[in-house]
Coordinates of C-alpha atoms in Angstrom, one line a residue:
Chain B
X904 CA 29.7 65.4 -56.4
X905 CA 26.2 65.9 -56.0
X906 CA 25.4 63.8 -59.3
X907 CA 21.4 63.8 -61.0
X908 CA 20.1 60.3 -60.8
X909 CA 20.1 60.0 -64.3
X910 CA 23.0 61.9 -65.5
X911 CA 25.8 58.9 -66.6
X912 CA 28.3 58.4 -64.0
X913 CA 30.6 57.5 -67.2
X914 CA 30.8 59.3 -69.8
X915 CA 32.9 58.7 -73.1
X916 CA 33.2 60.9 -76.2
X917 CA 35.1 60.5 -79.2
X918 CA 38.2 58.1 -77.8
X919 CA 40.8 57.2 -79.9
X920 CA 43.8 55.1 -78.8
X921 CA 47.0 54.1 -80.6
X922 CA 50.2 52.3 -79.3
X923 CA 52.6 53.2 -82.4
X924 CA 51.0 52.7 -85.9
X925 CA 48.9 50.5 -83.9
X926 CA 45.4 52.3 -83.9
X927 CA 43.0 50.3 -81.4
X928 CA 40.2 52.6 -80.0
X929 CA 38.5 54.6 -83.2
X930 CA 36.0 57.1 -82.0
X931 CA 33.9 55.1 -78.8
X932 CA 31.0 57.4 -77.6
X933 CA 29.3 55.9 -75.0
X934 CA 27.7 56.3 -71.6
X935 CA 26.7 54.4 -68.3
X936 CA 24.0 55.4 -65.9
X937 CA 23.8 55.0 -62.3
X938 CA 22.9 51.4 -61.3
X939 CA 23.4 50.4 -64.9
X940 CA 25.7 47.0 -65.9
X941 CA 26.7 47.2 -69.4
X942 CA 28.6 44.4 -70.9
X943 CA 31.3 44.8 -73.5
X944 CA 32.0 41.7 -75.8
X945 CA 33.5 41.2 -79.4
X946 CA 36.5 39.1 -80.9
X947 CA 40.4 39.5 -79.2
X948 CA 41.7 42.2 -80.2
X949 CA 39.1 44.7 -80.3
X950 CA 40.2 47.4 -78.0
X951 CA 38.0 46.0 -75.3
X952 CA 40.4 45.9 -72.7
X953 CA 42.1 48.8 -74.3
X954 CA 38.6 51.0 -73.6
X955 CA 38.0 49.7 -70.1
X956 CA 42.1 50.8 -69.0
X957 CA 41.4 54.1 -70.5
X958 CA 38.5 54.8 -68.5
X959 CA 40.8 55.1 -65.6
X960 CA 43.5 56.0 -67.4
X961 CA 45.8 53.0 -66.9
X962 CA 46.2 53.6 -70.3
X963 CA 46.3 57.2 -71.5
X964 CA 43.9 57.9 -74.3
X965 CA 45.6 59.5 -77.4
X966 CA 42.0 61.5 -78.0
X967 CA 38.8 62.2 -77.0
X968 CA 37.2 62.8 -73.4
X969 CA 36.1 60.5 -70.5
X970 CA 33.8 61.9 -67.9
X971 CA 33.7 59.9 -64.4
X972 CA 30.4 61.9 -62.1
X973 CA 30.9 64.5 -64.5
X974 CA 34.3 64.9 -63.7
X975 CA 36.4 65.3 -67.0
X976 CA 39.4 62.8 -66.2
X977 CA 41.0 64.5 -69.1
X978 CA 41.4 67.5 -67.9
X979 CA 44.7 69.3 -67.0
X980 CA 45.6 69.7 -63.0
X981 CA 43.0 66.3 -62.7
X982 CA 44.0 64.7 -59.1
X983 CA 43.7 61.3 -61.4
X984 CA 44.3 59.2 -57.9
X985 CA 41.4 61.3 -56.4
X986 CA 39.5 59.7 -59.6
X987 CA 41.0 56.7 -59.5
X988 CA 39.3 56.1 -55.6
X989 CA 35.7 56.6 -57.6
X990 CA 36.6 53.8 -60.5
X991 CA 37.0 50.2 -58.8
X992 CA 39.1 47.9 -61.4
X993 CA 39.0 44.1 -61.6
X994 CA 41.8 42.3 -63.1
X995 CA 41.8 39.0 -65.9
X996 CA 44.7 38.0 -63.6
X997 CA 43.6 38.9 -60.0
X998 CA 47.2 41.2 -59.4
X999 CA 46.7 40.4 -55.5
X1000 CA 50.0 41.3 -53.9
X1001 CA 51.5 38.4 -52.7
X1002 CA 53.2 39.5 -49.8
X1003 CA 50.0 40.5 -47.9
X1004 CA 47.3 38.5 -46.8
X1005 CA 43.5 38.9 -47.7
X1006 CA 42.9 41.5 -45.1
X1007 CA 46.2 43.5 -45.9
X1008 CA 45.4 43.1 -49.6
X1009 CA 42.0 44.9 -48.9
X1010 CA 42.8 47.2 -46.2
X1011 CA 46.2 48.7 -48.3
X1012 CA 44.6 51.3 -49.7
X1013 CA 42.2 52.0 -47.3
X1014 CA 45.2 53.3 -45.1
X1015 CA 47.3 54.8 -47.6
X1016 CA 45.0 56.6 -49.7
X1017 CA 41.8 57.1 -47.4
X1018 CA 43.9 57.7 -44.3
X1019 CA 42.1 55.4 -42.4
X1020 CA 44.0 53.7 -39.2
X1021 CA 44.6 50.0 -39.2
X1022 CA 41.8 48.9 -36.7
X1023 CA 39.5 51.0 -39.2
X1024 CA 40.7 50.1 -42.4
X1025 CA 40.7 46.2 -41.0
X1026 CA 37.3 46.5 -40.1
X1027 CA 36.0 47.8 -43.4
X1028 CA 38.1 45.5 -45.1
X1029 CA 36.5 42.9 -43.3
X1030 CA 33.4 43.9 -44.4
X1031 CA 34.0 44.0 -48.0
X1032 CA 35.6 40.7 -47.6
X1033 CA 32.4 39.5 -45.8
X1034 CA 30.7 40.8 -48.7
X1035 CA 32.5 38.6 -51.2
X1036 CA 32.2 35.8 -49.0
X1037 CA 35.7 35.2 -48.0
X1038 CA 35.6 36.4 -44.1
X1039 CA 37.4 33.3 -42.8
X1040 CA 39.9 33.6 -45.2
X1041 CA 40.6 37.0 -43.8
X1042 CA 44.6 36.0 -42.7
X1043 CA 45.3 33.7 -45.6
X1044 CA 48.0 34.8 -48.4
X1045 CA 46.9 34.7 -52.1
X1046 CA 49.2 31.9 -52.9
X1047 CA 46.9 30.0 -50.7
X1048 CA 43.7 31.2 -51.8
X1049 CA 41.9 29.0 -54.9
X1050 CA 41.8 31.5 -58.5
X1051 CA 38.2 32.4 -57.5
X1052 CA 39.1 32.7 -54.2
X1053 CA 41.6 34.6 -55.2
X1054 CA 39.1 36.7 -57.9
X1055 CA 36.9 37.8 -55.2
X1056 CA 39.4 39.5 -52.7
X1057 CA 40.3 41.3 -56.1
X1058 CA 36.8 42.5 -55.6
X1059 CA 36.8 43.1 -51.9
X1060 CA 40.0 45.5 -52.9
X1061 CA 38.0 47.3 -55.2
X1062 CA 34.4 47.6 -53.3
X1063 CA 36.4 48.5 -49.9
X1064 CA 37.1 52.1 -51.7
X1065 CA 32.9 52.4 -52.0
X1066 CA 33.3 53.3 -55.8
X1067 CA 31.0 55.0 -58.2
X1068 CA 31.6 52.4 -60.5
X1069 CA 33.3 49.2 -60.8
X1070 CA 35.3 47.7 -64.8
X1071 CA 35.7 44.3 -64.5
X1072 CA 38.5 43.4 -67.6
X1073 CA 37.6 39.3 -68.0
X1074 CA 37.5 38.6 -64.0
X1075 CA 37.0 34.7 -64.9
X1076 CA 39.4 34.4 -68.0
X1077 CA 41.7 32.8 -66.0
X1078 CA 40.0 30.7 -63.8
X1079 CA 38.7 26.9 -64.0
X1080 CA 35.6 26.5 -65.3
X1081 CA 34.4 25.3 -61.7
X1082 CA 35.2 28.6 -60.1
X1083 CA 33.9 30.9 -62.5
X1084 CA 30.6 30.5 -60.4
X1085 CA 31.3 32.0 -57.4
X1086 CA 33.1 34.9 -58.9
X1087 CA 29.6 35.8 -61.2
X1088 CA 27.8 35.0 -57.7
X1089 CA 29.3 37.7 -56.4
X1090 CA 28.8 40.2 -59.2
X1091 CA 25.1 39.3 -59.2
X1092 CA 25.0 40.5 -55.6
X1093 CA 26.9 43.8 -56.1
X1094 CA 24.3 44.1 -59.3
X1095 CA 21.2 43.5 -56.9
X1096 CA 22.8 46.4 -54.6
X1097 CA 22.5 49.0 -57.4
X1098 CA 26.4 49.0 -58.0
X1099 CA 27.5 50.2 -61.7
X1100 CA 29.3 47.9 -63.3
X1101 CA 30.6 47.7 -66.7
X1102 CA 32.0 44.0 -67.7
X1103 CA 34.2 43.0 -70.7
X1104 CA 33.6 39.4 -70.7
X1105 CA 32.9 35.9 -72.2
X1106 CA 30.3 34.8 -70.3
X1107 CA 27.7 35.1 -72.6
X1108 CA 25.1 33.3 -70.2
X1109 CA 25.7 36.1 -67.6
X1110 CA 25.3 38.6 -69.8
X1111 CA 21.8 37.3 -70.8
X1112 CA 20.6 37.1 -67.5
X1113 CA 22.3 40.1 -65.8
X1114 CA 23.4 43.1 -68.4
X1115 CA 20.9 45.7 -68.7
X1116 CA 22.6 46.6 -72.2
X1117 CA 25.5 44.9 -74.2
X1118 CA 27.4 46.6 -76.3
X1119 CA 29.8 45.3 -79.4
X1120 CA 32.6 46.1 -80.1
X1121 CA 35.0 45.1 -83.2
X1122 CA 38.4 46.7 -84.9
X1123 CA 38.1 49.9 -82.0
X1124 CA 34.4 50.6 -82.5
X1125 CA 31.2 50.0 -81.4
X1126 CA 29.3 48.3 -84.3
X1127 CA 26.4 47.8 -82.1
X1128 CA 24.7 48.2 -78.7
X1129 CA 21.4 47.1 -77.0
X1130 CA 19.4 44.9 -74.9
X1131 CA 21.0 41.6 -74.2
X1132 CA 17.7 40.2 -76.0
X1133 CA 18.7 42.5 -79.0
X1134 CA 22.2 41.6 -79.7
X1135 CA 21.9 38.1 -78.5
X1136 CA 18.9 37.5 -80.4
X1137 CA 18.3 39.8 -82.9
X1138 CA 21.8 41.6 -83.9
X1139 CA 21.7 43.7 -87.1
X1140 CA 25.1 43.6 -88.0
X1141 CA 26.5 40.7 -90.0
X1142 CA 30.1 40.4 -88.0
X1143 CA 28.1 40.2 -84.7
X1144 CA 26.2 36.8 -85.9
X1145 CA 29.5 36.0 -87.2
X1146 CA 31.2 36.4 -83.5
X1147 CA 28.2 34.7 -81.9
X1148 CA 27.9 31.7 -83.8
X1149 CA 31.7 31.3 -83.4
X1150 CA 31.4 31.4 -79.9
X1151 CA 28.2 28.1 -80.2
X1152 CA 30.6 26.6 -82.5
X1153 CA 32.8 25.0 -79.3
Chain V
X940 CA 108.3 15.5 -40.8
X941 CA 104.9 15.9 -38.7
X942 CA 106.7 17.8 -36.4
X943 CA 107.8 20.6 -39.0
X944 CA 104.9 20.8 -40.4
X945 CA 103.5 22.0 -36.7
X946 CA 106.2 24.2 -35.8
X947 CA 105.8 26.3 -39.8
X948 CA 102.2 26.7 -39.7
X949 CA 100.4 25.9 -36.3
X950 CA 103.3 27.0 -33.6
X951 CA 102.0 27.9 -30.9
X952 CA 104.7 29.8 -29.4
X953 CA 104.4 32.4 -32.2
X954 CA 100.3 31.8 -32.3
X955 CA 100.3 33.2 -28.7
X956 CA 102.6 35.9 -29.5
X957 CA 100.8 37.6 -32.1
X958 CA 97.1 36.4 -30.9
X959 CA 96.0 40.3 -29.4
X960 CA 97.6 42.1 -32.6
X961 CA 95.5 39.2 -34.7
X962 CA 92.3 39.8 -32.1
X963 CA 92.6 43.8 -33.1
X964 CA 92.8 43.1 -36.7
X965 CA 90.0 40.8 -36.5
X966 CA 87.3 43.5 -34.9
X967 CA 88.4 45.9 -37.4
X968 CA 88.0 43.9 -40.4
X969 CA 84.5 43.2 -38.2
X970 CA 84.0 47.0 -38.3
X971 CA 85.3 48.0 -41.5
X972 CA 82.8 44.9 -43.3
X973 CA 79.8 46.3 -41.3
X974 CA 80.6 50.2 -42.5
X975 CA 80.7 48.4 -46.0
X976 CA 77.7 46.5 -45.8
X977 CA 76.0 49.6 -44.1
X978 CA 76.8 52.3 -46.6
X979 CA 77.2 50.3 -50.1
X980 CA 73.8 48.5 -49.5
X981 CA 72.0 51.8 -48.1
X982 CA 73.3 53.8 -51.4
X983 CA 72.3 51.4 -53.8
X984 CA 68.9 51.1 -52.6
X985 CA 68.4 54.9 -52.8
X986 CA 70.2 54.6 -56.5
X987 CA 67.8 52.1 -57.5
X988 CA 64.6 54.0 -55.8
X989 CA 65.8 57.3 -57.6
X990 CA 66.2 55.3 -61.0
X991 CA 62.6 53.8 -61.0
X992 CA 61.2 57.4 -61.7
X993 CA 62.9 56.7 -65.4
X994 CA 64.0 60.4 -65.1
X995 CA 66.2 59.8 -68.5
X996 CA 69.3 62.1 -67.6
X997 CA 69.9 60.8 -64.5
X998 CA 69.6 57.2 -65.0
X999 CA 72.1 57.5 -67.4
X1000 CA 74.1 58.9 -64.8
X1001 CA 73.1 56.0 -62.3
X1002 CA 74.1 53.1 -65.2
X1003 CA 77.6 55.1 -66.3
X1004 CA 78.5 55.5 -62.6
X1005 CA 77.5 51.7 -61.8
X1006 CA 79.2 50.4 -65.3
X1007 CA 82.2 51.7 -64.4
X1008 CA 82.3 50.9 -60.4
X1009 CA 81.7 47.4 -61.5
X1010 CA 84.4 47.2 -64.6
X1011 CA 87.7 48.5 -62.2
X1012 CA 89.0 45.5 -59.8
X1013 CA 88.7 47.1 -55.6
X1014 CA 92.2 47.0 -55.3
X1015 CA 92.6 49.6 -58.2
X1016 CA 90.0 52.1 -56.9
X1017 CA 91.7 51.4 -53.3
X1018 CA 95.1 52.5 -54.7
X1019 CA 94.0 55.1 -56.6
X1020 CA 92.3 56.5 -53.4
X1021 CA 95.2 56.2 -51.1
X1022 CA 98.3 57.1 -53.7
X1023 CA 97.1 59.3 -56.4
X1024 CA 94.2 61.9 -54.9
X1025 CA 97.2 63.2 -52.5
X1026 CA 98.2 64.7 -55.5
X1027 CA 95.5 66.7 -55.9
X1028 CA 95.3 67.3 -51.7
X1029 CA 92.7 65.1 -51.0
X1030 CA 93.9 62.9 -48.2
X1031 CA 92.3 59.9 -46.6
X1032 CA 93.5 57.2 -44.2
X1033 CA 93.7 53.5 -45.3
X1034 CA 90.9 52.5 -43.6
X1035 CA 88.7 55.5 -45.2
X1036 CA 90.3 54.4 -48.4
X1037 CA 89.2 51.0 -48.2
X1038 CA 86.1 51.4 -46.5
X1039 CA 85.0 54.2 -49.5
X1040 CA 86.1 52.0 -52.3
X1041 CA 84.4 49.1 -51.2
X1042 CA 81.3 50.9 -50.5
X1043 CA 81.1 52.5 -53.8
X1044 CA 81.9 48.9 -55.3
X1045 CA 78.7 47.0 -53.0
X1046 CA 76.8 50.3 -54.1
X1047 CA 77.1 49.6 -57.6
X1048 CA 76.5 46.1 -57.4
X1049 CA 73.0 46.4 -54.7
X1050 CA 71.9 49.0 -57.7
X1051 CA 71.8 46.9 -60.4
X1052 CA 70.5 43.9 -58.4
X1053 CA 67.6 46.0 -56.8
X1054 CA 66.5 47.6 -59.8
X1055 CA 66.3 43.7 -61.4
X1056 CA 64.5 43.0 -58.6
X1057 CA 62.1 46.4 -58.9
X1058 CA 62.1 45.0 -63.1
X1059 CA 61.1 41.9 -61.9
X1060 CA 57.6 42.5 -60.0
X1061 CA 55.0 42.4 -62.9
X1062 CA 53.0 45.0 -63.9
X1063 CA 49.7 44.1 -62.9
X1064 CA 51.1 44.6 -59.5
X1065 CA 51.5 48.3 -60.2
X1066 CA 48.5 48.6 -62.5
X1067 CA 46.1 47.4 -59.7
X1068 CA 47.8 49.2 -56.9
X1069 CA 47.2 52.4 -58.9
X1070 CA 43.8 51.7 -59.9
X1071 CA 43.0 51.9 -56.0
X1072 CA 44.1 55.0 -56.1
X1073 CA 48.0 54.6 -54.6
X1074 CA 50.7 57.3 -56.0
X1075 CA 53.7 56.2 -57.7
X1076 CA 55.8 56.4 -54.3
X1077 CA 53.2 54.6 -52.0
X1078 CA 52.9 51.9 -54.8
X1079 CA 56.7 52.0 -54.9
X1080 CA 57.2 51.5 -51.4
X1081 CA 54.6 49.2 -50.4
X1082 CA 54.0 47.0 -53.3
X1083 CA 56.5 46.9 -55.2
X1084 CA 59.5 47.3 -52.9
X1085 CA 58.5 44.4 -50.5
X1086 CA 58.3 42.0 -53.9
X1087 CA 61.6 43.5 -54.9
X1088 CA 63.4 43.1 -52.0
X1089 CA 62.9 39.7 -51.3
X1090 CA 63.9 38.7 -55.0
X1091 CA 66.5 40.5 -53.7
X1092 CA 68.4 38.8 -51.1
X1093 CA 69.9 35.8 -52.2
X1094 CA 72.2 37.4 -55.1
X1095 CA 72.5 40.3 -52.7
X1096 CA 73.5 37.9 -50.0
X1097 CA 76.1 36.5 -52.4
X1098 CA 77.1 39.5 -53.7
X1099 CA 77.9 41.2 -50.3
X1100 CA 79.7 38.2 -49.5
X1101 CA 82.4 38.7 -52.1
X1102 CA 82.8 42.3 -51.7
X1103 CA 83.0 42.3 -48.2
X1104 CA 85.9 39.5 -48.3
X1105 CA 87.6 42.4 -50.1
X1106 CA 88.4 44.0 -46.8
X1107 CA 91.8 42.2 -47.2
X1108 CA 93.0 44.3 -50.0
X1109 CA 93.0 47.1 -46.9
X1110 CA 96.4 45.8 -46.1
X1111 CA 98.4 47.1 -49.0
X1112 CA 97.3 50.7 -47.7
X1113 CA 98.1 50.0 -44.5
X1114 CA 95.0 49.0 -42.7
X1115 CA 95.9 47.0 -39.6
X1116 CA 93.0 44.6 -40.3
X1117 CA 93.4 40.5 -40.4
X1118 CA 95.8 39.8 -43.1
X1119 CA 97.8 43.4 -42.3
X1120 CA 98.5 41.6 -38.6
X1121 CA 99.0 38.4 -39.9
X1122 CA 101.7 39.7 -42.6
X1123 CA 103.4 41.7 -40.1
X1124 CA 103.5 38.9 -37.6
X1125 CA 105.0 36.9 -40.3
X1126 CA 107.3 39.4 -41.4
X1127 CA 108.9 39.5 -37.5
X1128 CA 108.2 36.2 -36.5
X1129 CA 110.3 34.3 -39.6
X1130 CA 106.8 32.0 -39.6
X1131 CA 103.9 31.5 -41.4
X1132 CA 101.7 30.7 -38.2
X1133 CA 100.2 34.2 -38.0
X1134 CA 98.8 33.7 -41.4
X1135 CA 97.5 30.5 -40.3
X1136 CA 95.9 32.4 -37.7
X1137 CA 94.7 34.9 -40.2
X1138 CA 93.1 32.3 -42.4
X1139 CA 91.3 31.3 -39.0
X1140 CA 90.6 34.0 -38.4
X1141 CA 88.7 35.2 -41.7
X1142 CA 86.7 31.5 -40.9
X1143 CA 85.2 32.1 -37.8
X1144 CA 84.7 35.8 -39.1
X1145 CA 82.9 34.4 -42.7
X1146 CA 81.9 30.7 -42.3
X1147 CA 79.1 31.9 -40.5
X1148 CA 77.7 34.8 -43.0
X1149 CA 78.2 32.0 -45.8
X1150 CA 76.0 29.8 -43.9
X1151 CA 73.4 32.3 -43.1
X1152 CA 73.3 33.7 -47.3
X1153 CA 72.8 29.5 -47.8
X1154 CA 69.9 29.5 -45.3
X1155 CA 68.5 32.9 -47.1
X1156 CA 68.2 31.3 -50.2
X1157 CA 65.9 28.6 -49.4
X1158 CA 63.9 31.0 -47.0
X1159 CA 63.2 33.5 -49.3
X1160 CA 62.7 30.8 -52.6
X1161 CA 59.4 32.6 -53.9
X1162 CA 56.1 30.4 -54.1
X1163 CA 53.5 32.6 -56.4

């Protein structure tokens, strides 16, 4: 995977996605480059989630083509678990398993899919948990752990694996306002160390300060994407003043 | 008036009579329960497992065989078994009978209350396993299973239980297990003590398992 430094390490073209009669991703094109963190916002409901699960085929697109280093997900005899190890995924509702602790949450995959043995995978697990600031709480279980506590083994899980790229789908939805802090904390780190990230989020102030584009989305399109300084303060299309002024309103 | 009522049920005479006959039937209702528990729980976890791959055929096999395991009463299936396959030349003793019928019975019942369990884990748990990059079996068996199977265990526990009391029905084909011994005992002693001893017998053999499915309960109560 010997990828260009400027060739996107995801690529999508022409996605559609319907559940049913339901059709919620109409034709998205678009592309994120290495070190890049593009964030996704627009109203419920407007395939933002629905985009982010299709990029590692949680969901299964219904058209179109998603390239991950080049590598066309799509494509028949794909090993998608060998892709999946290159796409990290962050959850609105953490999904830690609650039968394992911290460590064993982190470590899981690290000995199933990467083969690793448990001294090994416990010692990069530590690490990523270390990382996320959460070392001492190595041996406790998730029903222990706070919601942002809780948010950033989520991401130790995902970093352990060394992805390409990491989709965050609202990682401080659920939380207390109190907590959402230290999960963006830790996002602003992984940004300063050059990780891709793309984010579907609220947290408009975050955006502003960290995304190096933002992108719009409404009714399964883009209708418009940019600098944060371009969307946030100078958007050309009517529903996006719409969605931001409704978003100052409370 | 005192005094009958000691020399019907709790005479000792006969008690001591019939105590190594009751002793026997005891350790095989002991081993015939345990080959239950074994096989019927061991089946219907592999039933379950298979019918979490949705493969449409079979699970419709899995629910038509489990449907109708769980509609017949034991003691019909153990009949049938011992009286009616001879017909066709398939032979089995009593306890085989029993211990088959019973089995197939727990199996039907651990199937159904597995796969609720396996229904029950939500499916963020298998979304974010497989975004790591976990197959369908390793999520399976180390995510999912684990959750299931401690939902599991106090319906299970119950369940087991009932079924496992249903070694008794063993005696109309003959098996020499508790209430076998204590009917024959009763049969040539003229007195009911035997079954007293029976009734005992099945105490000390389930009082115990009762307690421990109480204790499993609040062990295993889920905090999320």
């Amino acid at each position: 995977m010997s990828t260009n430094a400027n060739e996107p390490i995801l690529k999508v073209t022409g996605l559609h996605k319907s559940f049913g009669h339901l059709h919620v991703l109409r034709g998205i094109d678009f592309q994120v480059r290495p070190g890049e963190l593009v964030f996704v916002i627009g109203p419920s409901g407007s395939g933002k989630s629905t985009l982010l699960r299709c990029c590692n085929r949680l969901e299964e697109p219904s058209a179109g083509s998603i390239q991950v280093e080049g590598v066309d997900i799509m494509a028949r005899g794909v090993d998608i678990n060998l892709v999946r190890r290159r796409i990290g995924m962050v959850f609105q509702s953490f999904n830690l398993y609650p039968h394992l602790n911290a460590l064993g949450n982190v470590s899981l995959a690290l000995r199933k899919v990467e083969k690793k043995v448990r001294a090994e995978a416990e010692e990069a697990a530590l690490k990523a948990l270390t990382r996320v600031g959460l070392a001492d709480k190595a041996r406790a279980y998730p029903a222990e752990l706070s919601g942002g506590q809780q948010q950033r083994v989520a991401i130790a899980r995902a970093l352990a694996l060394e992805p390409a790229i990491m989709l965050f789908d609202e990682p401080t939805s659920a939380l207390d306002p109190e907590l959402v802090g230290s999960v963006l904390n830790v996002m602003r780190e992984m940004r300063k160390s050059g990780m891709t990230m793309v984010v579907v989020s609220h947290e408009m102030r975050f955006a502003r300060g960290a995304a190096d584009r933002v992108i719009f989305m409404d009714e399964g399109l883009i209708l418009e994407e940019g600098s944060p300084e371009k969307i946030f303060n100078d958007p050309q299309h009517p529903r996006i003043k719409e969605f931001l002024s409704s978003l100052e309103a409370h | 008036m005192w005094n009958k009522f000691v020399f019907t049920y709790f005479n000792w005479e006969v008690m001591a009579q019939y105590l190594p006959k009751m002793v026997e039937g005891f350790f095989l209702t002991v081993q015939l329960a345990l080959a239950v528990v074994l096989a019927g729980i061991l089946t219907g976890l592999i039933l379950a497992l298979i019918r979490s791959f949705r493969i449409r055929l079979l699970n419709y096999g899995i629910v038509v065989f489990v449907d109708v395991l769980r509609a017949l009463p034991p003691l019909v299936i153990i009949i049938m078994f011992y009286f009616a396959l001879p017909s066709i030349g398939i032979r089995m003793s009593g306890f085989t009978a029993t211990w088959l019928s019973l089995s197939l019975v727990l199996t039907a019942f651990a199937e159904e209350i597995f796969w609720a369990g396996i229904l029950a884990v939500p499916k963020g748990q298998w979304e974010a396993s497989r975004s790591t990059g976990m197959t369908f079996v390793q999520t399976l068996v180390n995510v999912v299973l684990p959750q299931a199977v401690r939902l599991t265990i106090p319906p299970l526990t119950n369940r087991t239980i009932a079924i496992t009391k249903g070694t008794a029905l063993g005696a109309v084909v003959a098996v020499g297990e508790i209430l076998n011994q204590a009917q024959t005992g009763l049969a040539f002693s003229y007195n009911p003590s035997p079954l007293t001893m029976g009734a005992i017998a099945y105490l000390i053999l389930f009082f115990p398992v009762v307690t421990f499915g109480r204790w499993v309960e609040t062990r295993f109560a889920w905090k999320r």
